[in-house]
PDB file of N, CA, C and O in Angstrom:
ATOM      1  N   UNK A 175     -21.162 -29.364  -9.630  1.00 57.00           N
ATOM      2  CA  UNK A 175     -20.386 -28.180  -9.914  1.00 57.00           C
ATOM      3  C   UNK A 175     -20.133 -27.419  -8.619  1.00 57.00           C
ATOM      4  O   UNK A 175     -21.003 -26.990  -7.861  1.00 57.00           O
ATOM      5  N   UNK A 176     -18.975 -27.326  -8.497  1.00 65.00           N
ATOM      6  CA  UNK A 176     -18.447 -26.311  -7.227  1.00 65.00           C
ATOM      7  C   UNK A 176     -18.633 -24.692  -7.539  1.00 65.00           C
ATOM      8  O   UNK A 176     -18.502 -24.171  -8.646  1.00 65.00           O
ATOM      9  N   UNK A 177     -18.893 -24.174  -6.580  1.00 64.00           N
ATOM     10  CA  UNK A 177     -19.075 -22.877  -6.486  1.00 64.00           C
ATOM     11  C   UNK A 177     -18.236 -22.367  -6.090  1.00 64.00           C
ATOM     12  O   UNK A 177     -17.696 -22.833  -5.088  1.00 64.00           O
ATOM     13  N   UNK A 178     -17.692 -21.062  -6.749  1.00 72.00           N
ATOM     14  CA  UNK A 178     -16.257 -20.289  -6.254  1.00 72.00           C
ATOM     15  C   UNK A 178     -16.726 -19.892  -4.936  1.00 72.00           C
ATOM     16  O   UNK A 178     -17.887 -19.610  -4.639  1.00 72.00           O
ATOM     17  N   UNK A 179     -15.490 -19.900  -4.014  1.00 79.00           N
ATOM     18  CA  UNK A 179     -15.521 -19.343  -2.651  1.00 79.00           C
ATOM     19  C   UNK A 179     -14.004 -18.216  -2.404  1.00 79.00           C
ATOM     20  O   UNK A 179     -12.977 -18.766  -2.799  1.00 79.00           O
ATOM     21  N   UNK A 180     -13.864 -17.292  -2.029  1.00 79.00           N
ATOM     22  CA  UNK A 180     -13.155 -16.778  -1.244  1.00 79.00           C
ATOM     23  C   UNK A 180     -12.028 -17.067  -0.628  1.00 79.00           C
ATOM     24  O   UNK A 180     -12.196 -17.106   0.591  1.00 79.00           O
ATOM     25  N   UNK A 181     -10.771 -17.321  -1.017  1.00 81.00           N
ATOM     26  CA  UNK A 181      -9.756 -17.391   0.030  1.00 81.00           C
ATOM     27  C   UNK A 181      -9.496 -16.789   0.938  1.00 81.00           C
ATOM     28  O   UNK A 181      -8.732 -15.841   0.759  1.00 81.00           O
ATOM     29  N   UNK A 182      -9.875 -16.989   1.969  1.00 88.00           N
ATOM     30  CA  UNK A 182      -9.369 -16.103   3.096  1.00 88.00           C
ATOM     31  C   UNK A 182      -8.130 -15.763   3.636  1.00 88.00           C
ATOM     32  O   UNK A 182      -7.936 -14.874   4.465  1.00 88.00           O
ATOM     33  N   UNK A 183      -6.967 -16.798   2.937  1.00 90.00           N
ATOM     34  CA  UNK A 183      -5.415 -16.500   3.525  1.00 90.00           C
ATOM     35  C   UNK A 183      -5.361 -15.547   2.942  1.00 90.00           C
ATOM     36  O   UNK A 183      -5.337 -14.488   3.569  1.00 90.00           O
ATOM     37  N   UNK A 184      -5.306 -15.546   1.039  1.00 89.00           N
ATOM     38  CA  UNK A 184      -4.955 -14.513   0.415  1.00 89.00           C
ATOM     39  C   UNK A 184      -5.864 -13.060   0.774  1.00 89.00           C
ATOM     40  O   UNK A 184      -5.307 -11.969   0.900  1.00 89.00           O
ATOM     41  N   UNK A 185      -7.363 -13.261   0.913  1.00 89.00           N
ATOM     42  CA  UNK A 185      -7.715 -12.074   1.469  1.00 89.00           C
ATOM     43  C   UNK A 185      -6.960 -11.150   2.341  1.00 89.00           C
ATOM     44  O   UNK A 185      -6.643  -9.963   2.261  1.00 89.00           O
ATOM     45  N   UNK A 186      -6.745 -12.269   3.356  1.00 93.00           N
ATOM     46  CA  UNK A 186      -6.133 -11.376   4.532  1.00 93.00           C
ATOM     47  C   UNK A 186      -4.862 -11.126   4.191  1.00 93.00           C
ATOM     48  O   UNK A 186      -4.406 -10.352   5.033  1.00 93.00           O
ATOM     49  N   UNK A 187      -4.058 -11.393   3.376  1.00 94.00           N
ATOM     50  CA  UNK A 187      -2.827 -10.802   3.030  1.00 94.00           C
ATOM     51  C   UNK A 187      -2.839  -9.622   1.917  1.00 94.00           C
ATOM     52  O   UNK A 187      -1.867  -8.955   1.561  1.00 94.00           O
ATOM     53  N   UNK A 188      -4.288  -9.517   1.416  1.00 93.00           N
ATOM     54  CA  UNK A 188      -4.477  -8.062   0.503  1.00 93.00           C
ATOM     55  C   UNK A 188      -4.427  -7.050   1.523  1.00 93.00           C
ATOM     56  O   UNK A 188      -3.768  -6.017   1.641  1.00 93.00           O
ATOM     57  N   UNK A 189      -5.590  -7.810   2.466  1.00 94.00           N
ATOM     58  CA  UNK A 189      -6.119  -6.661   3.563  1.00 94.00           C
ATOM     59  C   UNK A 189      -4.906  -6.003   4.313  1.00 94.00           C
ATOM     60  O   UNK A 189      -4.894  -4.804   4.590  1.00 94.00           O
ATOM     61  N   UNK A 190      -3.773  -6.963   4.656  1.00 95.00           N
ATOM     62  CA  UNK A 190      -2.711  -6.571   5.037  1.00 95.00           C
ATOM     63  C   UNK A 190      -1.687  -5.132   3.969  1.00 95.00           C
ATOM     64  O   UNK A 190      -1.055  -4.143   4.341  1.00 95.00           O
ATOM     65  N   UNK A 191      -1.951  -5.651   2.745  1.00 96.00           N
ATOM     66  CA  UNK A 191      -0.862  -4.775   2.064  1.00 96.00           C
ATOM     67  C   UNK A 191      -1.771  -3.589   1.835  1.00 96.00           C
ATOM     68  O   UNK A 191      -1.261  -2.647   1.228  1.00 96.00           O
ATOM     69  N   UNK A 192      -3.099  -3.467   2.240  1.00 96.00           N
ATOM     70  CA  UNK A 192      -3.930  -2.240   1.886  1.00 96.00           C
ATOM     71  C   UNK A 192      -3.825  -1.116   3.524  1.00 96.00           C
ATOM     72  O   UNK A 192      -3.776   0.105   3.671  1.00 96.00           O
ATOM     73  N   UNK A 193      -3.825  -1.921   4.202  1.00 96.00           N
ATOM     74  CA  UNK A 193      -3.544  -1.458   5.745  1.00 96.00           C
ATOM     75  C   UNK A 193      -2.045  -0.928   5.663  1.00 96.00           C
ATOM     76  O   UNK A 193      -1.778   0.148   6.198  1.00 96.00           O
ATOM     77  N   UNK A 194      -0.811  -1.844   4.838  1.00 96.00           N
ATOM     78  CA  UNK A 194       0.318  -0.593   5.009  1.00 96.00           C
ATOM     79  C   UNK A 194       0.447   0.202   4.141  1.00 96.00           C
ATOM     80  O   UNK A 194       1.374   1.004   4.250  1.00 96.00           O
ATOM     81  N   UNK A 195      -0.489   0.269   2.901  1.00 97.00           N
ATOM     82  CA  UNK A 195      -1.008   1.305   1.729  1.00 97.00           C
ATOM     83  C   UNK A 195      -1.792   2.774   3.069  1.00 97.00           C
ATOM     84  O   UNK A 195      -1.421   3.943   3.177  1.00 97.00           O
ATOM     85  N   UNK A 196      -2.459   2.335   3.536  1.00 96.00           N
ATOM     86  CA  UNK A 196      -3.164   3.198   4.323  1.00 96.00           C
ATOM     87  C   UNK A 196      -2.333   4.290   5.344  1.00 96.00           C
ATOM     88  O   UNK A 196      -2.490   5.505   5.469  1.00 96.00           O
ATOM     89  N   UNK A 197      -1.271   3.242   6.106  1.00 97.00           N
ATOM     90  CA  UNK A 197      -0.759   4.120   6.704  1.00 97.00           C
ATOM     91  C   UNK A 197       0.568   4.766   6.289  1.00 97.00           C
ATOM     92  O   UNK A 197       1.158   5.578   7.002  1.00 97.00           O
ATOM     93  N   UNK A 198       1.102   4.254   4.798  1.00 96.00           N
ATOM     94  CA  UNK A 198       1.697   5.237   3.615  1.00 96.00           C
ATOM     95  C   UNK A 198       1.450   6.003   3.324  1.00 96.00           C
ATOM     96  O   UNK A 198       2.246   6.941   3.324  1.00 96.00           O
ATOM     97  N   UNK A 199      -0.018   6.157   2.804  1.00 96.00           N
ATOM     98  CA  UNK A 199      -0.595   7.177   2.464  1.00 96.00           C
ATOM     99  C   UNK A 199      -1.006   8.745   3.622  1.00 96.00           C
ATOM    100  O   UNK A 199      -1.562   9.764   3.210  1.00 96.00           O
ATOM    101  N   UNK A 200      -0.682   8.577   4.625  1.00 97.00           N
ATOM    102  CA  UNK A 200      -0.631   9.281   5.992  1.00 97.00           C
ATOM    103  C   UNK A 200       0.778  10.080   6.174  1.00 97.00           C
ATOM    104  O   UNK A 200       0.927  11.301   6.224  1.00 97.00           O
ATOM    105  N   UNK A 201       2.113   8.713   6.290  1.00 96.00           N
ATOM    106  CA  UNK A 201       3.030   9.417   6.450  1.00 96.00           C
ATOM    107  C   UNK A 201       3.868  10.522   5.027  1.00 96.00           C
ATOM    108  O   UNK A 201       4.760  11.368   5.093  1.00 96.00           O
ATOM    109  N   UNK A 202       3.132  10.034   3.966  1.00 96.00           N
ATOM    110  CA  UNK A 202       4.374  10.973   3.104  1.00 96.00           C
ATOM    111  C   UNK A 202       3.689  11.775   2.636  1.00 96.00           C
ATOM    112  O   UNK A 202       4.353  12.203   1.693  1.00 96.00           O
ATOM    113  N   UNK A 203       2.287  12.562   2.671  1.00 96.00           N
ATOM    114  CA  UNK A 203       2.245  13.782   2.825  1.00 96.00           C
ATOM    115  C   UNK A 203       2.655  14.637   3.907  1.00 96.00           C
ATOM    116  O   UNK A 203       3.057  15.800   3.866  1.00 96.00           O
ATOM    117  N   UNK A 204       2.447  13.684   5.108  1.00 96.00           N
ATOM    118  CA  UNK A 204       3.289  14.410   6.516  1.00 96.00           C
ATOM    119  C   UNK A 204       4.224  14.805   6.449  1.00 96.00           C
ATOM    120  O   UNK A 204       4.576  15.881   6.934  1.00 96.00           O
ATOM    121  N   UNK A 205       5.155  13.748   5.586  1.00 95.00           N
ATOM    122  CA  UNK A 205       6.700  14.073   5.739  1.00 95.00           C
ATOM    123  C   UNK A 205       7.090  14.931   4.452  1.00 95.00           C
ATOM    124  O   UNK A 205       8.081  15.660   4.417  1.00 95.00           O
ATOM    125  N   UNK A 206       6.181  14.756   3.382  1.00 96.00           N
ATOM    126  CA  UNK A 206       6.280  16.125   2.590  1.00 96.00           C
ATOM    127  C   UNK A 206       5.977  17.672   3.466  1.00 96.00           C
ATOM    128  O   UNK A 206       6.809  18.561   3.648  1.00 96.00           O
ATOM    129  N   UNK A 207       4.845  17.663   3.825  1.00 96.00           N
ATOM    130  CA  UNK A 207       4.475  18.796   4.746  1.00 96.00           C
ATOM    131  C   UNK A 207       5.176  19.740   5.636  1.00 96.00           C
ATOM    132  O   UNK A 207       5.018  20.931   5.901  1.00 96.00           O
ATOM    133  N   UNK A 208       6.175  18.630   6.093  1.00 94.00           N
ATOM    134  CA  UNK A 208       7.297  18.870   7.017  1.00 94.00           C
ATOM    135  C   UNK A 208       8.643  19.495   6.415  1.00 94.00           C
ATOM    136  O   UNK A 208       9.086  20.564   6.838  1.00 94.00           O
ATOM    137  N   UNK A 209       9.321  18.689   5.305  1.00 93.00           N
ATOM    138  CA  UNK A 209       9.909  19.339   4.561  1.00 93.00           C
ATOM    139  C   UNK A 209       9.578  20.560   3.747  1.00 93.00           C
ATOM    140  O   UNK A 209      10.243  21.021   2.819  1.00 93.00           O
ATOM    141  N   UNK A 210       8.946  20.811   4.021  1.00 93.00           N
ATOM    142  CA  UNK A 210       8.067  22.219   2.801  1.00 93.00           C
ATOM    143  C   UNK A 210       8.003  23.343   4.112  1.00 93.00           C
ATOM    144  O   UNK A 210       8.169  24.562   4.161  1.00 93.00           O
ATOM    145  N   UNK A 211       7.754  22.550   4.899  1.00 93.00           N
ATOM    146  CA  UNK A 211       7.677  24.004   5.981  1.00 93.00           C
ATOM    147  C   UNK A 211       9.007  24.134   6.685  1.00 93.00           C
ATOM    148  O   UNK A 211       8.932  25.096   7.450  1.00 93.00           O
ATOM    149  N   UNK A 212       9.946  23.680   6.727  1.00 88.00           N
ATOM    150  CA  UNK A 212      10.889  23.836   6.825  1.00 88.00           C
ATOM    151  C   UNK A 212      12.505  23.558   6.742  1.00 88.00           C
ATOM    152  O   UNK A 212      13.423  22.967   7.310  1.00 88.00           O
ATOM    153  N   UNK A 213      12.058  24.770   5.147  1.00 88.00           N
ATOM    154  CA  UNK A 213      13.268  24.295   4.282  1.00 88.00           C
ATOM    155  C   UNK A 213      14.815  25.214   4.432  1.00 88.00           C
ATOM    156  O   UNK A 213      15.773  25.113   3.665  1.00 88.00           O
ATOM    157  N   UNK A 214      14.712  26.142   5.694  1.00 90.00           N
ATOM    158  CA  UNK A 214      15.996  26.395   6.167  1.00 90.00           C
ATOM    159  C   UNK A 214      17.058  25.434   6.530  1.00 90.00           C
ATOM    160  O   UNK A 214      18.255  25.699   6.418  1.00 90.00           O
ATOM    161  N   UNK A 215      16.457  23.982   7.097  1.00 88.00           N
ATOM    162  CA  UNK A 215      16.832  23.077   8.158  1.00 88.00           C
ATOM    163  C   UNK A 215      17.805  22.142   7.105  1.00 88.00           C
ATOM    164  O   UNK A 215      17.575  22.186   5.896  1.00 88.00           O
ATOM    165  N   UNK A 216      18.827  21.357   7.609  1.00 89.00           N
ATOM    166  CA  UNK A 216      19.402  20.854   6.937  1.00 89.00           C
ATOM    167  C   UNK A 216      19.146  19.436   6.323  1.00 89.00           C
ATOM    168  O   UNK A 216      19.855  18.908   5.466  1.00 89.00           O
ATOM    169  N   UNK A 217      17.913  18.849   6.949  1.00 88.00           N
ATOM    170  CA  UNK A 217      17.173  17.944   6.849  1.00 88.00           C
ATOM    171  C   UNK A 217      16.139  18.201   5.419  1.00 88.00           C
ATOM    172  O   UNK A 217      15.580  17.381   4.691  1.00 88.00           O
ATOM    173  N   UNK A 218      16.160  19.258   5.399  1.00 91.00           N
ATOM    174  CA  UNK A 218      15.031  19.283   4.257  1.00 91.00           C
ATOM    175  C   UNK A 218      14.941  18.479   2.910  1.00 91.00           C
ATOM    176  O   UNK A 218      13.912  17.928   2.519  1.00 91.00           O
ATOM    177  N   UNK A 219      16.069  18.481   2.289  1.00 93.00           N
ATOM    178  CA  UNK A 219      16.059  17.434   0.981  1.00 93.00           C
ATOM    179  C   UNK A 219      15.938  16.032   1.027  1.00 93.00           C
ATOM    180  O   UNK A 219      15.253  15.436   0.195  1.00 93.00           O
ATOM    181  N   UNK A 220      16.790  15.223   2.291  1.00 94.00           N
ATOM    182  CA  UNK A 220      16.085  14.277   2.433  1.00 94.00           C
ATOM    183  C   UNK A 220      14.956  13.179   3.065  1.00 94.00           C
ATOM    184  O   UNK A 220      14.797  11.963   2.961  1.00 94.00           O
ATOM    185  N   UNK A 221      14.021  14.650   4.020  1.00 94.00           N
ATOM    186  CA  UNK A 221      12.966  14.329   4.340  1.00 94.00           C
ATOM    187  C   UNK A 221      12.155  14.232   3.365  1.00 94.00           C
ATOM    188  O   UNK A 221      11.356  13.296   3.335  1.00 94.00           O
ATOM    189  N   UNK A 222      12.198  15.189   2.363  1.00 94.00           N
ATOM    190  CA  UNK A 222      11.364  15.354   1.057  1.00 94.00           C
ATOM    191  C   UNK A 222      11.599  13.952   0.280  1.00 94.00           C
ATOM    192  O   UNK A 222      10.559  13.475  -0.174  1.00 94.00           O
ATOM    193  N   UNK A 223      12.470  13.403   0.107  1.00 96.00           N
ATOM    194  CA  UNK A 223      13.103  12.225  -0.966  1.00 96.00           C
ATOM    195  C   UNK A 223      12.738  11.014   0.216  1.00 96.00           C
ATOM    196  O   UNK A 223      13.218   9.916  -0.065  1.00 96.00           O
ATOM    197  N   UNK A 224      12.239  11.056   1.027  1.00 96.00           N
ATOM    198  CA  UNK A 224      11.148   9.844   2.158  1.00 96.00           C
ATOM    199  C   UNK A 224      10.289  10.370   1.910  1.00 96.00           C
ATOM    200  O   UNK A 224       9.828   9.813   0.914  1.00 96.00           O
ATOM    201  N   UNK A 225       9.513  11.408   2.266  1.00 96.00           N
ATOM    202  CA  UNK A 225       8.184  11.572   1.479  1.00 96.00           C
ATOM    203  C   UNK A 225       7.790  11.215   0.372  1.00 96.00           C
ATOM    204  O   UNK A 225       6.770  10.530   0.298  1.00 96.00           O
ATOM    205  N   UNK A 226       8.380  11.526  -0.580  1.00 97.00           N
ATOM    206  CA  UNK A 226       7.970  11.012  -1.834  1.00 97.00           C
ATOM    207  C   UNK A 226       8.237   9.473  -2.077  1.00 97.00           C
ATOM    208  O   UNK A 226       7.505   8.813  -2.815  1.00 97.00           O
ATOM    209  N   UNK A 227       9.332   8.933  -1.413  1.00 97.00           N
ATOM    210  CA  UNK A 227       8.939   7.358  -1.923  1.00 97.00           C
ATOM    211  C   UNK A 227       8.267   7.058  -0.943  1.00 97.00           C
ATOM    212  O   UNK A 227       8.103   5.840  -0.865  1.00 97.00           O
ATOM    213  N   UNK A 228       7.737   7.709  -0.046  1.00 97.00           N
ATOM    214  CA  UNK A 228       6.610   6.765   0.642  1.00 97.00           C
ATOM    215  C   UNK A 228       5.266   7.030  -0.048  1.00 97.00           C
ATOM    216  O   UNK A 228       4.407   6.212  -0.376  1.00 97.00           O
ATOM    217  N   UNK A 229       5.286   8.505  -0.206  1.00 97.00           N
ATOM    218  CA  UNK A 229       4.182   8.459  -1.303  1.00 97.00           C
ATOM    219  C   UNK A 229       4.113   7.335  -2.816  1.00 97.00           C
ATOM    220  O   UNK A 229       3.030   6.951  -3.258  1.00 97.00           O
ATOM    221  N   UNK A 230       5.361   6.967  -3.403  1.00 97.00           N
ATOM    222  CA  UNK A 230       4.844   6.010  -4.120  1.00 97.00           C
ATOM    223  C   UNK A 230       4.724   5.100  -4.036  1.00 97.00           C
ATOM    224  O   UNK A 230       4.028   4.510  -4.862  1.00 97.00           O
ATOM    225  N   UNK A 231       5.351   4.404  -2.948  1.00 97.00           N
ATOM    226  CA  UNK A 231       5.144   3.043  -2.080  1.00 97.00           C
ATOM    227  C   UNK A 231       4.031   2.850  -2.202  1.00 97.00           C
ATOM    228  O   UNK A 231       3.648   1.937  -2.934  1.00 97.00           O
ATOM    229  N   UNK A 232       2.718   4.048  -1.180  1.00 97.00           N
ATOM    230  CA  UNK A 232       1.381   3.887  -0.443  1.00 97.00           C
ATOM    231  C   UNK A 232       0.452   3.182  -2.177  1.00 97.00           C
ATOM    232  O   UNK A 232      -0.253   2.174  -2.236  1.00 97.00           O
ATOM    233  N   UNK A 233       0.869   4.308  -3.558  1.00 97.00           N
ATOM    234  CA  UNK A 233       0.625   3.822  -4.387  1.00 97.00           C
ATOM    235  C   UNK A 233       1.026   2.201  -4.924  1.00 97.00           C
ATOM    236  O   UNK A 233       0.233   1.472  -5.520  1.00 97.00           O
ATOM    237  N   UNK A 234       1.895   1.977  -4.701  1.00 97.00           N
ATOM    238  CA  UNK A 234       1.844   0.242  -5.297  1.00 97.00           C
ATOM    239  C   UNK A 234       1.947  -0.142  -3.919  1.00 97.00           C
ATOM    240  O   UNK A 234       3.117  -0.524  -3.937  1.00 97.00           O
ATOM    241  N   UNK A 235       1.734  -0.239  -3.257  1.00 97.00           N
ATOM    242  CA  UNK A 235       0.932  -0.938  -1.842  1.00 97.00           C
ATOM    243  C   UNK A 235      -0.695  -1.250  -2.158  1.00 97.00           C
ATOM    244  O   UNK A 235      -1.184  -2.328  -1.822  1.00 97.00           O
ATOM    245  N   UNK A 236      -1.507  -0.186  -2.850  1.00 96.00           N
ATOM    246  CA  UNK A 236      -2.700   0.333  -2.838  1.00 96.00           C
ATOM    247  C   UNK A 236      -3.079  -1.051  -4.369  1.00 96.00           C
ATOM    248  O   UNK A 236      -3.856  -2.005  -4.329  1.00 96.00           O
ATOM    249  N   UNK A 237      -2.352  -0.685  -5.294  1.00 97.00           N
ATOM    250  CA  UNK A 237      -2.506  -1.844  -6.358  1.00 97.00           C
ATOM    251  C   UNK A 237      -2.397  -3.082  -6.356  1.00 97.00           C
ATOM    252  O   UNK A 237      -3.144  -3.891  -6.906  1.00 97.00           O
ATOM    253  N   UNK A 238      -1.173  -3.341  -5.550  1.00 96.00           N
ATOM    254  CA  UNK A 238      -0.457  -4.503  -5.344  1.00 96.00           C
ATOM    255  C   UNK A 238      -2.461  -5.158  -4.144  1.00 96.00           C
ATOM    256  O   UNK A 238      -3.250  -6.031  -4.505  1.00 96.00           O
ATOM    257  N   UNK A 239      -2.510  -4.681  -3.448  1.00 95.00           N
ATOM    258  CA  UNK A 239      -3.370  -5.117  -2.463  1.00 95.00           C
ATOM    259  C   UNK A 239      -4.710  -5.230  -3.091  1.00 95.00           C
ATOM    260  O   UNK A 239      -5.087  -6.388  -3.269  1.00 95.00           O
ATOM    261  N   UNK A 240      -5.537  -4.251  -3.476  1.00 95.00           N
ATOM    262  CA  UNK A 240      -6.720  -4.681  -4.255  1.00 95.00           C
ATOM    263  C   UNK A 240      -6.243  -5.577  -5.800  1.00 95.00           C
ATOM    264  O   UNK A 240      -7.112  -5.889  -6.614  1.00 95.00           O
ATOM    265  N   UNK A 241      -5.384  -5.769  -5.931  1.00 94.00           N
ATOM    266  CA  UNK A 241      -4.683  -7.272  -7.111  1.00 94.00           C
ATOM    267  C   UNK A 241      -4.949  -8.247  -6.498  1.00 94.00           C
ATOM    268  O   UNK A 241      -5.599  -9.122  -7.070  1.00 94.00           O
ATOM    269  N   UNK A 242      -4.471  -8.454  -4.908  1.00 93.00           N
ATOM    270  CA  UNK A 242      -4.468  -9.802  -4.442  1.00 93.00           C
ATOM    271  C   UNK A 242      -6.159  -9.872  -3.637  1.00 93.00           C
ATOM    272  O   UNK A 242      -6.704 -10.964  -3.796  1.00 93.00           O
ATOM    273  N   UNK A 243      -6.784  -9.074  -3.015  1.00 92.00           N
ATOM    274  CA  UNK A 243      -8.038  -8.714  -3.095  1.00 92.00           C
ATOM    275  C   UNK A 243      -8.961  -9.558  -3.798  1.00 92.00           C
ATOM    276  O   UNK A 243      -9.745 -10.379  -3.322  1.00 92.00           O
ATOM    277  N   UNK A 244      -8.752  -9.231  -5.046  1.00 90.00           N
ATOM    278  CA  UNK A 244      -9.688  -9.543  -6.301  1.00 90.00           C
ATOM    279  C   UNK A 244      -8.997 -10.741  -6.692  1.00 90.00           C
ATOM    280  O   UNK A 244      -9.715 -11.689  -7.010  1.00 90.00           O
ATOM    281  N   UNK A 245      -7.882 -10.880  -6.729  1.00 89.00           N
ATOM    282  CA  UNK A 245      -7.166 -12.535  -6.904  1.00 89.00           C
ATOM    283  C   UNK A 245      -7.996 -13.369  -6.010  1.00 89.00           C
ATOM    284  O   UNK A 245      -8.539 -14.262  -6.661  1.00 89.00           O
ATOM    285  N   UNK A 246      -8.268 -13.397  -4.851  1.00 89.00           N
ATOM    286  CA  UNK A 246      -8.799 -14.247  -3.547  1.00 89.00           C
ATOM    287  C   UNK A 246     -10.342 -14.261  -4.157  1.00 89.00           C
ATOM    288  O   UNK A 246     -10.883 -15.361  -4.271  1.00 89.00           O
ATOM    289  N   UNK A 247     -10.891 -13.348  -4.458  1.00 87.00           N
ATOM    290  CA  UNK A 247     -12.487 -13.444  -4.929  1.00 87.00           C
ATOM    291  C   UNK A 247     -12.470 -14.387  -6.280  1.00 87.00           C
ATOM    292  O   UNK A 247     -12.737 -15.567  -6.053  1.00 87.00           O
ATOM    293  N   UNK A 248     -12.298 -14.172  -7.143  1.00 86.00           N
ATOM    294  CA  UNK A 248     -12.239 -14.127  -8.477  1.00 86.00           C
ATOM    295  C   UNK A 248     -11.557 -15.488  -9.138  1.00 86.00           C
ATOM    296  O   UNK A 248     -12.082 -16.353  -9.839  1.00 86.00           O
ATOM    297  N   UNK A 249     -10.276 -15.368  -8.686  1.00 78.00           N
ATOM    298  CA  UNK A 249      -9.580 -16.794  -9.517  1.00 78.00           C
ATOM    299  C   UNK A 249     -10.195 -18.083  -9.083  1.00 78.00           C
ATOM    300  O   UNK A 249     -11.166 -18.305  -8.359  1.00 78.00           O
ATOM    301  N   UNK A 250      -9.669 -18.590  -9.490  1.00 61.00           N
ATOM    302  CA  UNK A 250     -10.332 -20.381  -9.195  1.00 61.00           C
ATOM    303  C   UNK A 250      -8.879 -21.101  -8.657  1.00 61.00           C
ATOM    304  O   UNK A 250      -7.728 -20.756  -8.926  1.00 61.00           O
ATOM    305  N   UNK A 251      -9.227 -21.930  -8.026  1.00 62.00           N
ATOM    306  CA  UNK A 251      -8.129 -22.877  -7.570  1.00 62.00           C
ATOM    307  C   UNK A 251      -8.314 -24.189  -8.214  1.00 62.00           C
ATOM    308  O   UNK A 251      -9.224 -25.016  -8.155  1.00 62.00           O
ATOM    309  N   UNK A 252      -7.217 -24.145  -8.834  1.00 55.00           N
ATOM    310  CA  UNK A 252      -6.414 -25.546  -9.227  1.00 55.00           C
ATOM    311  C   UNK A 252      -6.550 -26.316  -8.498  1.00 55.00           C
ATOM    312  O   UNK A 252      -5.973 -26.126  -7.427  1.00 55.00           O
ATOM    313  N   UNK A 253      -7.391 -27.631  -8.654  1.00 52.00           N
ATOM    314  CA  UNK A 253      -7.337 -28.872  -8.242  1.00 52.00           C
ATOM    315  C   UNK A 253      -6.838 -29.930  -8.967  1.00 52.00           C
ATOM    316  O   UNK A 253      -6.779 -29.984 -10.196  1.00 52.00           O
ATOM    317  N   UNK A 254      -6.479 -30.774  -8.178  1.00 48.00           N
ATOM    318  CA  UNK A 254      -5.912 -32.421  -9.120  1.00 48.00           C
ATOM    319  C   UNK A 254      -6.648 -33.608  -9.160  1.00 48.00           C
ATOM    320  O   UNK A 254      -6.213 -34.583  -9.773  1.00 48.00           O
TER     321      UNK A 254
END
């Protein structure tokens, strides 16, 4: 009987989509922040409308990545 092991390609391609979850999660409160403080500027509505889809990006970046994460631990590979 084989013992489950770890994929490491797919690991490292969670680790990847959690790393641009990470630095999503950085820029679109920034770029909310920015728009909020200055909403004279003519930029303001659609700095706000990049903030927010980067804010929901960072969110399915964040799922999408601990999915494939736990896919690499967990599933079994198909052999023939």
């Amino acid at each position: 009987m084989k013992t489950k092991k770890t994929d490491k390609e797919i690991l490292i391609n969670g680790l990847k989509k959690m790393g641009i979850s990470l630095f999503l999660m950085f820029l679109g409160p920034t770029l909310i922040y920015i728009a909020f403080s200055n909403q004279e500027k003519n930029l303001y509505i659609p700095i706000l409308i990049i903030g927010i889809i980067a804010c929901c990006t960072a969110i399915l970046f964040a799922f999408k990545g601990l999915n494939t994460i736990l896919d690499s631990m967990f599933k079994s590979k198909k052999t023939t």
